């Protein structure tokens, strides 16, 4: 049997190229080898969200991008967390075996308390318990995550060990699979590409939008005039060339170093590379978009498949805990 992989992503709407290389490409590769559960964690979004007005739209846009990029709903179970209500019951049960001090020392929790002291809700403290519930409800063995999620995964393993030692071996201990990919820097060159920093480029952008956005990207800050020589190793645009114009990246690098090519032309080349790269994706997305029910059908089918596993796991859990008459 292929190992079961569980991956969770918050509903962040239309995906940007950071999401694409960090998450979507991974889902596409893993589905060839493993039994994948690709979950949109809408309940996790509620721990920090200010309004849910755009929640359904965000879920739809994200799943549409996944599918158009090549996530195959026949191979992977693509679903939305809250559509399988067993998650809430398991979350409660696991909360009973999770010491509060384990949760209070989680780095992401401390960070959020520091950033938003006015919004420290009960659900936020339990975030890692909900995440653990996601993984083990589907008996996930492998969890692809970025480095920032490793403490959560360690906690998940501790909760599993504790549950298993109290009630018997019900859950496999999930292993983190560290996703390694070059960090995609935002177009403003300041940090990781993210929607919240508004320095992102959406993969479903039109060619014109791509050209316009890329033209605003920051390049090597030391290169102030066209005649100045550039330093591709510190240039954000050059990093993107590695991904989108791999065939010309060497040439572009050497030209930049001798001021043979200017930033404006370099960015035009990059924009064209990105336009070409996502061409087939845009076509497929338009095709899928023309069937407004499509995403709903996919996640409906996903929820059915996920529910079968969830019901069985929850029955085992309750039997182990002596909750069944
Ligand atoms: N915490 C993860 C993130 O912010 C999202 C997530 C929720 C998740 N449940 C999960 C990731 C289960 C992996 C497995 O990225």
PDB file of N, CA and C and ligand atoms in Angstrom, residues 6-10 41 44 81 127 130-132 134-135 143-145 148-149 152-153, ligand 1:
ATOM      1  N   UNK A   6      -0.912  13.524   4.212  1.00  0.00           N
ATOM      2  CA  UNK A   6      -1.924  14.542   4.483  1.00  0.00           C
ATOM      3  C   UNK A   6      -1.291  15.916   4.358  1.00  0.00           C
ATOM      4  N   UNK A   7      -1.895  16.775   3.560  1.00  0.00           N
ATOM      5  CA  UNK A   7      -1.391  18.143   3.549  1.00  0.00           C
ATOM      6  C   UNK A   7      -2.543  19.123   3.734  1.00  0.00           C
ATOM      7  N   UNK A   8      -2.285  20.136   4.508  1.00  0.00           N
ATOM      8  CA  UNK A   8      -3.311  21.131   4.805  1.00  0.00           C
ATOM      9  C   UNK A   8      -2.855  22.502   4.340  1.00  0.00           C
ATOM     10  N   UNK A   9      -3.787  23.267   3.812  1.00  0.00           N
ATOM     11  CA  UNK A   9      -3.450  24.638   3.417  1.00  0.00           C
ATOM     12  C   UNK A   9      -4.621  25.541   3.775  1.00  0.00           C
ATOM     13  N   UNK A  10      -4.281  26.677   4.359  1.00  0.00           N
ATOM     14  CA  UNK A  10      -5.332  27.657   4.653  1.00  0.00           C
ATOM     15  C   UNK A  10      -5.891  28.228   3.360  1.00  0.00           C
ATOM     16  N   UNK A  41      -7.966  23.935   4.894  1.00  0.00           N
ATOM     17  CA  UNK A  41      -8.308  24.000   6.319  1.00  0.00           C
ATOM     18  C   UNK A  41      -9.050  25.298   6.655  1.00  0.00           C
ATOM     19  N   UNK A  44      -9.171  26.258  10.467  1.00  0.00           N
ATOM     20  CA  UNK A  44      -7.960  26.930  10.943  1.00  0.00           C
ATOM     21  C   UNK A  44      -7.978  28.410  10.602  1.00  0.00           C
ATOM     22  N   UNK A  81     -11.864  20.945   4.937  1.00  0.00           N
ATOM     23  CA  UNK A  81     -11.837  20.445   6.319  1.00  0.00           C
ATOM     24  C   UNK A  81     -13.220  20.369   6.973  1.00  0.00           C
ATOM     25  N   UNK A 127      -4.951  25.475  18.065  1.00  0.00           N
ATOM     26  CA  UNK A 127      -4.590  25.330  16.645  1.00  0.00           C
ATOM     27  C   UNK A 127      -3.813  24.036  16.356  1.00  0.00           C
ATOM     28  N   UNK A 130      -6.006  20.941  16.539  1.00  0.00           N
ATOM     29  CA  UNK A 130      -6.839  20.792  15.343  1.00  0.00           C
ATOM     30  C   UNK A 130      -6.003  20.251  14.184  1.00  0.00           C
ATOM     31  N   UNK A 131      -4.797  20.759  14.087  1.00  0.00           N
ATOM     32  CA  UNK A 131      -3.899  20.299  13.024  1.00  0.00           C
ATOM     33  C   UNK A 131      -3.560  18.806  13.213  1.00  0.00           C
ATOM     34  N   UNK A 132      -3.302  18.420  14.447  1.00  0.00           N
ATOM     35  CA  UNK A 132      -3.042  17.003  14.736  1.00  0.00           C
ATOM     36  C   UNK A 132      -4.269  16.162  14.367  1.00  0.00           C
ATOM     37  N   UNK A 134      -6.485  16.790  12.117  1.00  0.00           N
ATOM     38  CA  UNK A 134      -6.512  16.651  10.653  1.00  0.00           C
ATOM     39  C   UNK A 134      -5.706  15.432  10.220  1.00  0.00           C
ATOM     40  N   UNK A 135      -4.486  15.425  10.679  1.00  0.00           N
ATOM     41  CA  UNK A 135      -3.551  14.411  10.200  1.00  0.00           C
ATOM     42  C   UNK A 135      -4.004  13.016  10.620  1.00  0.00           C
ATOM     43  N   UNK A 143       3.614  14.137   6.239  1.00  0.00           N
ATOM     44  CA  UNK A 143       3.007  15.465   6.140  1.00  0.00           C
ATOM     45  C   UNK A 143       4.002  16.435   5.529  1.00  0.00           C
ATOM     46  N   UNK A 144       3.754  16.855   4.298  1.00  0.00           N
ATOM     47  CA  UNK A 144       4.665  17.831   3.697  1.00  0.00           C
ATOM     48  C   UNK A 144       4.449  19.207   4.314  1.00  0.00           C
ATOM     49  N   UNK A 145       5.500  19.771   4.851  1.00  0.00           N
ATOM     50  CA  UNK A 145       5.389  21.084   5.498  1.00  0.00           C
ATOM     51  C   UNK A 145       6.652  21.896   5.269  1.00  0.00           C
ATOM     52  N   UNK A 148       8.589  26.294   9.034  1.00  0.00           N
ATOM     53  CA  UNK A 148       7.837  26.986  10.083  1.00  0.00           C
ATOM     54  C   UNK A 148       6.826  26.065  10.776  1.00  0.00           C
ATOM     55  N   UNK A 149       6.468  24.970  10.116  1.00  0.00           N
ATOM     56  CA  UNK A 149       5.458  24.073  10.681  1.00  0.00           C
ATOM     57  C   UNK A 149       6.052  22.908  11.475  1.00  0.00           C
ATOM     58  N   UNK A 152       4.839  22.327  15.017  1.00  0.00           N
ATOM     59  CA  UNK A 152       3.484  21.768  15.042  1.00  0.00           C
ATOM     60  C   UNK A 152       3.520  20.253  14.826  1.00  0.00           C
ATOM     61  N   UNK A 153       4.373  19.844  13.903  1.00  0.00           N
ATOM     62  CA  UNK A 153       4.462  18.415  13.610  1.00  0.00           C
ATOM     63  C   UNK A 153       5.035  17.651  14.797  1.00  0.00           C
TER      64      UNK A 153
HETATM   65  N1  LIG B   1      -0.793  24.981   9.944  1.00  0.00           N
HETATM   66  C1  LIG B   1      -0.669  24.788   8.530  1.00  0.00           C
HETATM   67  C2  LIG B   1      -0.174  26.090   7.891  1.00  0.00           C
HETATM   68  O1  LIG B   1      -0.433  27.160   8.396  1.00  0.00           O
HETATM   69  C3  LIG B   1      -1.969  24.373   7.891  1.00  0.00           C
HETATM   70  C4  LIG B   1      -2.444  23.037   8.357  1.00  0.00           C
HETATM   71  C5  LIG B   1      -3.580  22.790   9.067  1.00  0.00           C
HETATM   72  C6  LIG B   1      -1.833  21.796   8.119  1.00  0.00           C
HETATM   73  N2  LIG B   1      -3.727  21.447   9.270  1.00  0.00           N
HETATM   74  C7  LIG B   1      -2.672  20.805   8.709  1.00  0.00           C
HETATM   75  C8  LIG B   1      -0.663  21.410   7.471  1.00  0.00           C
HETATM   76  C9  LIG B   1      -2.334  19.465   8.682  1.00  0.00           C
HETATM   77  C10 LIG B   1      -0.340  20.066   7.434  1.00  0.00           C
HETATM   78  C11 LIG B   1      -1.165  19.106   8.035  1.00  0.00           C
HETATM   79  O2  LIG B   1       0.441  26.037   6.866  1.00  0.00           O
END
